[in-house]
């Protein structure tokens, strides 16, 4: 199969992907900070990472995907100042920090499941890995990379000469561009906290003993400790949103490489922002939508997924309701092709993928995950091609990358169903697959209230008006 080329932020150029171990790929993706619901901008990043994983699996690699859950230590400012986001959110809500983290983690996976994002093989919480983080800080301390201030243990970036390589900026350049220093005890503006002490006289909900005093880990150390623990070092790929290029990822690299003396990861991939009217979507910007908001307005989560597929991951995606409407329509039309092909007796097992179409599809996905182009290839094909079995075989094969659940589309026109009903049916299917029959039955009752009866068939659920 033709080779996969990816844009590597480290070095800023497209490179042929080669795994460290033959046929296996280790990926680490920075996960959510669970102090609030993920907004659809965050979810765009997870969809990009899911596409990356699916393309690697399409190429036959055995992927090991690790994602962290930041449930402690992420302060309101990325420069180690301000409050812990989770403790602050807990105070506002009246729930404990632990309860809150648990609740938002569950909400996060509910969203990613609805978007058909594959679950990482390892999901690791920062609070479950405090000992690993302390061990890593000790290692850095023994090697002379750390110093102590009145509020914590810091990493001295001047001891790590390649700091900022990822940003394409030398330490001198970074210093020159730095804002007025907020913490006068830091030796260099780019130094960052490895361990923060609990504030004097106050008890935090989340705090631990350490060789340096009671406190909590800095935000970056969890990713260094857990990526190496589960993937070894170096590992193949590390991903996140573009906002991680300037601080979080350089700090991870400094910690991991200073401690182990070898490269952290070979490939660094970053997804661009989702914007609203040209401004980055963010909780603090007040312009963030939740997946739930989209569902309430009658759109399917998979329509949002389609919307994301239609813009290359390194290009900003400006969210509008009109664009979402267009994505919902396009998805419905693609399903229509599946339904029609089935209705005239198409059988994917009997179909073939035309070699030229497959070649064009591969060319697109191998060109730094050019999914918009791969969708274009797919549309050209379904419009021009007549054989229903070939159509189904090709669509279902390509959908291993798109993840639009096209093979779950059956002959009745689901398009006429209210979005709410479709969503409930999808949730019930998920519950059934998870063998959670109690929930599946509760959902069946909800669907019945909306006037539909679910009939389970070997080809999947069918609906009848009651
Ligand atoms: P957080 O939960 O804030 O740590 O962010 C989770 C992920 O979403 C990170 O990989 C961020 O880089 C990414 N992210 C944050 N804002 C946006 C946005 N507006 N568009 C796309 N990705 C984002
Ligand atoms: Zn990280």
Short mmCIF file of N, CA and C in Angstrom, two decimals, residues 10 155 160 162-163 165-166 224 233 238 248-259 262 264-265 268:
data_model
loop_
_atom_site.label_atom_id
_atom_site.label_comp_id
_atom_site.label_asym_id
_atom_site.label_seq_id
_atom_site.Cartn_x
_atom_site.Cartn_y
_atom_site.Cartn_z
N UNK A 10 7.11 18.82 14.48
CA UNK A 10 8.54 18.80 14.81
C UNK A 10 9.31 18.78 13.49
N UNK A 155 10.88 23.34 36.76
CA UNK A 155 11.83 22.83 35.77
C UNK A 155 12.60 24.03 35.22
N UNK A 160 18.02 22.76 29.51
CA UNK A 160 17.60 21.86 28.43
C UNK A 160 17.72 22.63 27.11
N UNK A 162 17.60 22.29 23.93
CA UNK A 162 16.72 22.27 22.75
C UNK A 162 15.30 22.69 23.08
N UNK A 163 15.07 23.28 24.25
CA UNK A 163 13.72 23.70 24.61
C UNK A 163 13.15 24.62 23.53
N UNK A 165 12.17 23.63 20.53
CA UNK A 165 12.39 23.09 19.18
C UNK A 165 11.06 22.88 18.45
N UNK A 166 10.07 22.42 19.19
CA UNK A 166 8.76 22.14 18.60
C UNK A 166 8.12 23.40 18.04
N UNK A 224 3.92 13.25 30.54
CA UNK A 224 5.24 12.63 30.41
C UNK A 224 5.27 11.29 31.13
N UNK A 233 9.53 4.76 25.50
CA UNK A 233 10.10 6.00 24.98
C UNK A 233 11.34 5.67 24.17
N UNK A 238 2.42 11.74 18.92
CA UNK A 238 1.81 12.50 19.99
C UNK A 238 0.95 13.58 19.35
N UNK A 248 2.40 23.46 26.42
CA UNK A 248 2.21 22.13 27.01
C UNK A 248 3.13 21.09 26.38
N UNK A 249 3.19 21.03 25.08
CA UNK A 249 4.03 20.01 24.45
C UNK A 249 5.53 20.25 24.58
N UNK A 250 6.03 21.49 24.42
CA UNK A 250 7.46 21.70 24.71
C UNK A 250 7.81 21.29 26.14
N UNK A 251 6.88 21.53 27.08
CA UNK A 251 7.17 21.16 28.47
C UNK A 251 7.20 19.65 28.66
N UNK A 252 6.27 18.97 27.98
CA UNK A 252 6.29 17.50 28.04
C UNK A 252 7.62 16.97 27.48
N UNK A 253 8.04 17.55 26.34
CA UNK A 253 9.29 17.09 25.70
C UNK A 253 10.47 17.31 26.65
N UNK A 254 10.53 18.50 27.25
CA UNK A 254 11.64 18.82 28.14
C UNK A 254 11.71 17.81 29.29
N UNK A 255 10.57 17.53 29.91
CA UNK A 255 10.54 16.60 31.05
C UNK A 255 10.97 15.20 30.63
N UNK A 256 10.34 14.69 29.56
CA UNK A 256 10.58 13.30 29.17
C UNK A 256 11.99 13.10 28.66
N UNK A 257 12.45 14.03 27.84
CA UNK A 257 13.77 13.84 27.23
C UNK A 257 14.89 14.11 28.24
N UNK A 258 14.69 15.07 29.15
CA UNK A 258 15.70 15.30 30.19
C UNK A 258 15.80 14.08 31.09
N UNK A 259 14.67 13.46 31.40
CA UNK A 259 14.68 12.31 32.32
C UNK A 259 15.26 11.07 31.67
N UNK A 262 16.46 10.20 25.81
CA UNK A 262 16.11 9.85 24.42
C UNK A 262 14.89 10.66 24.01
N UNK A 264 11.29 11.90 22.88
CA UNK A 264 9.99 11.50 23.44
C UNK A 264 9.14 10.79 22.39
N UNK A 265 8.87 11.47 21.27
CA UNK A 265 8.01 10.89 20.23
C UNK A 265 8.51 11.35 18.87
N UNK A 268 4.70 14.56 15.75
CA UNK A 268 3.83 15.44 16.53
C UNK A 268 2.80 16.03 15.59
#
